[in-house]
Short mmCIF file of C-alpha atoms in Angstrom, two decimals:
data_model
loop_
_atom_site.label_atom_id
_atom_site.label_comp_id
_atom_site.label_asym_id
_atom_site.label_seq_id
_atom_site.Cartn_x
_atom_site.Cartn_y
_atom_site.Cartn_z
CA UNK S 80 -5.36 -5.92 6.05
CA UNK S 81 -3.94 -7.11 2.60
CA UNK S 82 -2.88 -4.06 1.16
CA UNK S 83 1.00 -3.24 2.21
CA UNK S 84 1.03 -7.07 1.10
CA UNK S 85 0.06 -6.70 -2.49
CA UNK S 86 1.61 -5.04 -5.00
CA UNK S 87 1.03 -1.40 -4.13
CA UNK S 88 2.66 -1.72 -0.61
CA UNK S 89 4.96 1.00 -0.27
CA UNK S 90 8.41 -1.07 1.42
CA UNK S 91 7.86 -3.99 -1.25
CA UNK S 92 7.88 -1.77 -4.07
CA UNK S 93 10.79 0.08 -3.12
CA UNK S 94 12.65 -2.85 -2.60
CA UNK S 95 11.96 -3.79 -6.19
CA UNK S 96 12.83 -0.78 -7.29
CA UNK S 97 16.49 -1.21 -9.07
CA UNK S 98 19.62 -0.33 -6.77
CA UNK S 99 17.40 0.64 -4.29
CA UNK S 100 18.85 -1.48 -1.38
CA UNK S 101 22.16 -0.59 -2.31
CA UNK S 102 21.57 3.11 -2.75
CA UNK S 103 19.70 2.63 0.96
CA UNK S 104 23.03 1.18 2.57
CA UNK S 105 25.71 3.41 0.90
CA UNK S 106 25.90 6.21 3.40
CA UNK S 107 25.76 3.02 6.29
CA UNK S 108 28.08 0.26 4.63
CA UNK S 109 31.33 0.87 2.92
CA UNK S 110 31.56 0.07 -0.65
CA UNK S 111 32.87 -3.27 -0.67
CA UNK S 112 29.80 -4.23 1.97
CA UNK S 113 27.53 -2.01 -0.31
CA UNK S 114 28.80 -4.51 -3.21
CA UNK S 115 27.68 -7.85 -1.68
CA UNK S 116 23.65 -6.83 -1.17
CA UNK S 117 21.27 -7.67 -3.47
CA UNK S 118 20.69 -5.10 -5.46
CA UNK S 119 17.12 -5.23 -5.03
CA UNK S 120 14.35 -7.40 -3.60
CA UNK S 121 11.39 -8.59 -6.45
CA UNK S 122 7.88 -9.65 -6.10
CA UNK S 123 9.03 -13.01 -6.29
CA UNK S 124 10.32 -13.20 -2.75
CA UNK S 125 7.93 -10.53 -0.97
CA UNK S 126 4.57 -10.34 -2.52
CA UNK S 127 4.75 -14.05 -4.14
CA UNK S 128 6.37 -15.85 -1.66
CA UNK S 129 4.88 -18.89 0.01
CA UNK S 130 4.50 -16.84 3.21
CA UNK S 131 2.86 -13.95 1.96
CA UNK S 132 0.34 -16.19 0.05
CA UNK S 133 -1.00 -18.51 2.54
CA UNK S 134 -0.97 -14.91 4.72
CA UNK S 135 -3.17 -13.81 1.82
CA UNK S 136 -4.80 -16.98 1.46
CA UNK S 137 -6.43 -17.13 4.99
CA UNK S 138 -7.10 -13.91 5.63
CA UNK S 139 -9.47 -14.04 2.34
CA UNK S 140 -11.30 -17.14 4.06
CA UNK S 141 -11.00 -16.07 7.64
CA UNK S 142 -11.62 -12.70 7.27
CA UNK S 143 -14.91 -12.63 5.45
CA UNK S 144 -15.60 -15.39 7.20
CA UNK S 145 -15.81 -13.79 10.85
CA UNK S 146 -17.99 -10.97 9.58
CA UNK S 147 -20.25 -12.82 8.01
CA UNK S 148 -20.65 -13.75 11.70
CA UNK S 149 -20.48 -10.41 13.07
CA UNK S 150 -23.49 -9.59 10.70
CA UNK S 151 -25.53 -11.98 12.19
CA UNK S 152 -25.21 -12.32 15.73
CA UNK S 153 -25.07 -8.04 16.10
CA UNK S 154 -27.82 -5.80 16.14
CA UNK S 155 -27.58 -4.01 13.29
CA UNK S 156 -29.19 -0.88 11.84
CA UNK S 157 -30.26 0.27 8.29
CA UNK S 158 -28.73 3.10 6.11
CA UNK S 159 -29.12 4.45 2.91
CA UNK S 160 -26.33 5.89 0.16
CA UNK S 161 -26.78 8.65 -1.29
CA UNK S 162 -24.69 8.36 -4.76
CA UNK S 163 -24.11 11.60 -6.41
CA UNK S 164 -25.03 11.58 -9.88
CA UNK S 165 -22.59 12.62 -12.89
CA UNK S 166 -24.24 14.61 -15.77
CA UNK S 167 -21.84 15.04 -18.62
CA UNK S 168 -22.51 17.74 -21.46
CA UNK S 169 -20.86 16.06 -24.44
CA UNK S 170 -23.03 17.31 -27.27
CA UNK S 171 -21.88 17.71 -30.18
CA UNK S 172 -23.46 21.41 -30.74
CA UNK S 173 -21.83 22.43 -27.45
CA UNK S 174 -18.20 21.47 -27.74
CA UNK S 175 -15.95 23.78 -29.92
CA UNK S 176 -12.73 23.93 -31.20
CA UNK S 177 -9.62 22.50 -29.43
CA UNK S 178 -12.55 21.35 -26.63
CA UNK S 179 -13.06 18.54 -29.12
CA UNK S 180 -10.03 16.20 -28.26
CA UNK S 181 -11.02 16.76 -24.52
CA UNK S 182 -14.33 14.76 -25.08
CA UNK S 183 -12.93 12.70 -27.89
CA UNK S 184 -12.48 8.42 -27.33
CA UNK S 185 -10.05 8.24 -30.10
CA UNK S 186 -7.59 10.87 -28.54
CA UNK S 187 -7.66 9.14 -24.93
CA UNK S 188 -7.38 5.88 -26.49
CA UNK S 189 -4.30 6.77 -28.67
CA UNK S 190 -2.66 8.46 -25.63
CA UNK S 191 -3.61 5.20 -23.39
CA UNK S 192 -1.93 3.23 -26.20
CA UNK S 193 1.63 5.60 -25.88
CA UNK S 194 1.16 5.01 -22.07
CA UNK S 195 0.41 0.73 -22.62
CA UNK S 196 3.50 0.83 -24.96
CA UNK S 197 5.26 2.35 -22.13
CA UNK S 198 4.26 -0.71 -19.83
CA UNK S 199 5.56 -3.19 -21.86
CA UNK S 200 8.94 -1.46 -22.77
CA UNK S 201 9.56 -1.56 -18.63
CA UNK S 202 8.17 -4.69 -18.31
CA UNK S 203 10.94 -5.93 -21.24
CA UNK S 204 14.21 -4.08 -20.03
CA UNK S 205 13.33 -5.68 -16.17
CA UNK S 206 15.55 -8.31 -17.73
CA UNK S 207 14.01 -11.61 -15.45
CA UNK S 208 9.95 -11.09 -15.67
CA UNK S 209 9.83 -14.04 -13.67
CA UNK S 210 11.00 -11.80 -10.25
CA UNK S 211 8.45 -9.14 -11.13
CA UNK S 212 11.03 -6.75 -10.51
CA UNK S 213 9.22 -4.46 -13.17
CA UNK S 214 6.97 -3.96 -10.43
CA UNK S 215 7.81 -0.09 -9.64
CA UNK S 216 5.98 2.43 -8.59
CA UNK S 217 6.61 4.21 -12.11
CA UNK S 218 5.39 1.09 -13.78
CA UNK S 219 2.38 0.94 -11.16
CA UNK S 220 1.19 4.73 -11.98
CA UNK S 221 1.63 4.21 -15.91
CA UNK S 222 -0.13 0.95 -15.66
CA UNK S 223 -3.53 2.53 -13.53
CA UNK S 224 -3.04 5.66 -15.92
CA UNK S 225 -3.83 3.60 -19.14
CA UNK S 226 -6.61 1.67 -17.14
CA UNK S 227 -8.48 4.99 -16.01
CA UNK S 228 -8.27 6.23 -19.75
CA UNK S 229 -9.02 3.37 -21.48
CA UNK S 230 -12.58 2.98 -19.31
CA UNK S 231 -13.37 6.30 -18.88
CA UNK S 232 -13.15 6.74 -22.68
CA UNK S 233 -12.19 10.64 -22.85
CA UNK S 234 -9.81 13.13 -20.95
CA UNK S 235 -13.06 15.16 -19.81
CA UNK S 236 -14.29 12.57 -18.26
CA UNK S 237 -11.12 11.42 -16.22
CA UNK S 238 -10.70 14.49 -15.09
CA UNK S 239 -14.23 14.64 -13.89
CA UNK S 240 -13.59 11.41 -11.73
CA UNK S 241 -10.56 12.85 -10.53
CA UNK S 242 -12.47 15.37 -8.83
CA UNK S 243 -14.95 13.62 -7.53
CA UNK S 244 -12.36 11.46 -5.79
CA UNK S 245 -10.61 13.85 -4.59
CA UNK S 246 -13.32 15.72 -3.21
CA UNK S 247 -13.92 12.17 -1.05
CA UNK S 248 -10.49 11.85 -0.04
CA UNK S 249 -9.86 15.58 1.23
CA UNK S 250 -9.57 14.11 4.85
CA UNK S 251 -6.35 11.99 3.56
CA UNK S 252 -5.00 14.93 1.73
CA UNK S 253 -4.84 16.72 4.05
CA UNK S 254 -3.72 14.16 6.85
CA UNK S 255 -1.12 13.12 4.63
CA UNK S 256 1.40 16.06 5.36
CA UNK S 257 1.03 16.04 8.30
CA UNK S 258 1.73 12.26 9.23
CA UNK S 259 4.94 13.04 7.13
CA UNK S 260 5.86 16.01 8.98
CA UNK S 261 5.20 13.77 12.65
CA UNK S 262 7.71 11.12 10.85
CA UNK S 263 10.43 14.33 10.63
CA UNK S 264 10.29 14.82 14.14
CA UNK S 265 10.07 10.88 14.96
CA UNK S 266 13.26 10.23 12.59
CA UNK S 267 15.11 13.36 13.95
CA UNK S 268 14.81 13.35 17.31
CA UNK S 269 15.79 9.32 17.01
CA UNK S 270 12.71 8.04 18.82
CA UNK S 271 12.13 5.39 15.29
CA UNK S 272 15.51 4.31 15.86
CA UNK S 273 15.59 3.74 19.75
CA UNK S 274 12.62 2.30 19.54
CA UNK S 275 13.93 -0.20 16.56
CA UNK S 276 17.56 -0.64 18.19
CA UNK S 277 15.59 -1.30 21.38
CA UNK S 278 13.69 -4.39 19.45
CA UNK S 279 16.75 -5.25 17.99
CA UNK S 280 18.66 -5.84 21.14
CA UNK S 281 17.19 -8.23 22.68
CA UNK S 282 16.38 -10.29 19.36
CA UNK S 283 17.95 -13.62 17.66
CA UNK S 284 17.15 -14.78 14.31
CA UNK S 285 13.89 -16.34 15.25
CA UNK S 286 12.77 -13.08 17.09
CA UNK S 287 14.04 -10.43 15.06
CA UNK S 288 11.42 -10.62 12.37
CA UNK S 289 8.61 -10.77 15.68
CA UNK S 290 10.01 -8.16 16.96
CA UNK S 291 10.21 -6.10 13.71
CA UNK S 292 6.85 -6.79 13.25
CA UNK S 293 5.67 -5.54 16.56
CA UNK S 294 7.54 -1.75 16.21
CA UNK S 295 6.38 -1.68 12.75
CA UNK S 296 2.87 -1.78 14.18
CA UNK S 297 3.44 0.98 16.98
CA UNK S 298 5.49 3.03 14.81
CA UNK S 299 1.97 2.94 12.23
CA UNK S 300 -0.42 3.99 15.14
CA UNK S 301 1.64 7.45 14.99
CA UNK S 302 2.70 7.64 11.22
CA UNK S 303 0.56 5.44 9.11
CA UNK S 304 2.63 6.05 6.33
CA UNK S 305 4.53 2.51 4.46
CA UNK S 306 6.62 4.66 2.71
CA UNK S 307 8.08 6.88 5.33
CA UNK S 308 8.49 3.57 7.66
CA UNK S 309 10.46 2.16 4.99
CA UNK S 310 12.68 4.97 4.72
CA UNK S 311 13.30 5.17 8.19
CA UNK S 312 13.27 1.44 9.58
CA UNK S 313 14.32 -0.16 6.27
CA UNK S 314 18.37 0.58 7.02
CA UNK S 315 17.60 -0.55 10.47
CA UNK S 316 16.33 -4.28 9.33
CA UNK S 317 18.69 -4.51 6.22
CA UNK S 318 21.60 -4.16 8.77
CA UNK S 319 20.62 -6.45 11.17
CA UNK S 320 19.08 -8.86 9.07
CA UNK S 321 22.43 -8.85 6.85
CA UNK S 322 24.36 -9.73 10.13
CA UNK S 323 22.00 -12.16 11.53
CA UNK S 324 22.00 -14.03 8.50
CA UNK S 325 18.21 -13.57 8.36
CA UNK S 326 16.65 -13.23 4.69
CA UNK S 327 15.97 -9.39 4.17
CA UNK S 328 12.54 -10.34 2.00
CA UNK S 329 10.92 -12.01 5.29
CA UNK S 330 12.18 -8.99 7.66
CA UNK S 331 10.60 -6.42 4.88
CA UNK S 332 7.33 -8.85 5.04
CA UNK S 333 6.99 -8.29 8.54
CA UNK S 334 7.48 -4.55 8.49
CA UNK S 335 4.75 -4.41 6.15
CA UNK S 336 2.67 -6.50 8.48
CA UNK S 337 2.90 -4.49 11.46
CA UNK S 338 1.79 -1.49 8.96
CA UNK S 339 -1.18 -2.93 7.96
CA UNK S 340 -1.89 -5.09 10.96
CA UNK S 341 -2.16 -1.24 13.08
CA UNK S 342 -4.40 0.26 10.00
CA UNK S 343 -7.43 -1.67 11.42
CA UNK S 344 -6.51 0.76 14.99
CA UNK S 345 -6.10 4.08 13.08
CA UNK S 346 -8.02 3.57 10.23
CA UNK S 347 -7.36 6.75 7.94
CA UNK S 348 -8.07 4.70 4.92
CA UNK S 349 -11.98 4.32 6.36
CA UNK S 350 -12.02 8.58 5.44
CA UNK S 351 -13.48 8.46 2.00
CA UNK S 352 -15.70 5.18 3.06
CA UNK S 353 -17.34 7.00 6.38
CA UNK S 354 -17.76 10.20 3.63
CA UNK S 355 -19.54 8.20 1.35
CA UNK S 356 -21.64 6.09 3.95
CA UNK S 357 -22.72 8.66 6.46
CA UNK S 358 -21.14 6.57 9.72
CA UNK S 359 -18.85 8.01 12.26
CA UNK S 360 -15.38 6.52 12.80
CA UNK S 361 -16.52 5.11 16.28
CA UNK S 362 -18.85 3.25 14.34
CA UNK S 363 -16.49 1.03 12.64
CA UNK S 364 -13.88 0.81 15.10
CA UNK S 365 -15.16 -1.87 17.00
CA UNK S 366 -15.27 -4.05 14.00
CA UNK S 367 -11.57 -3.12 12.57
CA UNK S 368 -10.69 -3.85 15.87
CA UNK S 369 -11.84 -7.48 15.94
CA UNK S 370 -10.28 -7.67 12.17
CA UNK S 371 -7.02 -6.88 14.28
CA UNK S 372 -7.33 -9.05 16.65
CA UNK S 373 -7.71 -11.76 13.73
CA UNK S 374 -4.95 -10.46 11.68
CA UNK S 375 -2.50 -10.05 15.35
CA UNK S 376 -2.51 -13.74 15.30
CA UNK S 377 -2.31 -14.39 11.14
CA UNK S 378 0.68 -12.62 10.61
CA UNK S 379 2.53 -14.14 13.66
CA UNK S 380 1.86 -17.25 12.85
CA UNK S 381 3.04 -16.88 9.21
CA UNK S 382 6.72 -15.30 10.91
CA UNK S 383 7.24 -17.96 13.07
CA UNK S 384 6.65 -20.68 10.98
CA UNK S 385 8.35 -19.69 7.69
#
């Protein structure tokens, strides 16, 4: 419910990304148009904004707040986890040779150091820190890369949790491609763009981001992908937010609403959580579907009165 709101969602980071709106428009608007865009769109005015915090604000409080509720006025049943246990052979006697840097601290820690020196050198040529605009998804991936070597303290043993969570995500691994190759035939046969110009048609600048909002989330129940919406509906709001006079950041907001408001109805995320627990996906649903309900109404409030 928070996620395509933070700083991993997909749209928001693109939109960061340098050029990127630019680069997005230049096969739509001629140069001159091209010229007068921002550039691109920073943390400051998506995942920052006074919108996007009070969104995040009351869905911490209201959120929790209604299960907590759920949990006790439903009858509820009793499971156990099952944790799999990790058993590392890092004795001395056993590892040879090159094996060595594989299980050593020092090694991952002076890599993790290259990768932290990385960080800060993107973090620095961002120019203004203050828009988070270093906020890409290069700077993203180098930032969790240190993190996972710095606390797991050796290459042998990242790699070892790599496994391990990849071997609870198969489901999305495999889903993945597919959902990509459903957005091919959604983009090419023009049923993301009717269904966007349709939206768009009968919108003003109150409505548009409503409306946005609302395709975002039935375009999701089919693709729930933030990155390939972005790709395909992000020219489509850009251009009619840039003639309506509406700000872009608040249009991309509610894309990424609609995105994660429809997550709580096809909740491929839940995958690796059902693995680990043991439930069935008709187990859940009627709770992310009450979380929907919630969130339906959060995020439309937020559009319509910011």
């Amino acid at each position: 419910m928070v996620w395509h709101g933070g700083v991993s969602g997909s749209s928001l980071v693109k939109a960061a990304e340098p050029n990127h709106i630019r680069e997005m428009m230049s096969g739509i608007y001629s140069p001159n148009e091209v010229a007068l865009l921002p550039g691109a769109i920073g943390f400051d005015q998506t995942v920052f904004s006074g919108m996007n915090l009070s969104v995040m604000l009351v869905l911490i409080l209201v959120l929790p707040a209604s299960m907590y509720y759920l949990g006790k006025s439903v009858q509820t049943r009793s499971f156990s986890i099952h944790f799999r246990q990790w058993h590392f052979t890092e004795n001395e006697m056993e590892i040879k040779g090159a094996d060595k840097l594989n299980h050593s601290a020092v090694m991952a820690w002076l890599f993790a150091g290259f990768v932290f020196i990385g960080v800060l050198v993107r973090i620095y040529s961002s120019g203004d820190i203050t828009s988070f605009r270093f906020m890409t998804p290069d700077f993203i991936n180098l930032t969790l890369l240190f993190l996972c070597l710095v606390f797991h303290g050796s290459f042998h043993r990242f790699v070892h949790a790599v496994d391990d969570a990849i071997s609870g995500a198969a489901g999305i691994l495999i889903q993945f491609p597919l959902y990509f190759g459903i957005m091919g035939l959604m983009k090419n046969s023009g049923m993301v763009e009717d269904l966007s110009t349709f939206f768009t048609s009968m919108s003003n600048e109150f409505t548009f981001p409503i409306f946005t909002y609302i395709s975002a989330g039935i375009i999701n129940i089919f693709v729930p992908s933030g990155g390939g919406q972005w790709a395909v509906q992000g020219p489509i709001i850009i251009q009619t937010a840039d003639a309506m006079g509406i700000p872009i950041s608040k249009c991309i907001m509610a894309l990424a609403y609609g995105d994660q408001l429809t997550n709580m109805l096809q909740p491929f995320w839940a995958l690796p959580l059902l693995g680990i627990t043991g439930l069935k996906a008709k187990e859940i649903l009627p709770y992310t579907l009450y979380l929907m309900g919630l969130g339906f109404v959060i995020y439309l409030a937020a559009l319509m009165l910011f």
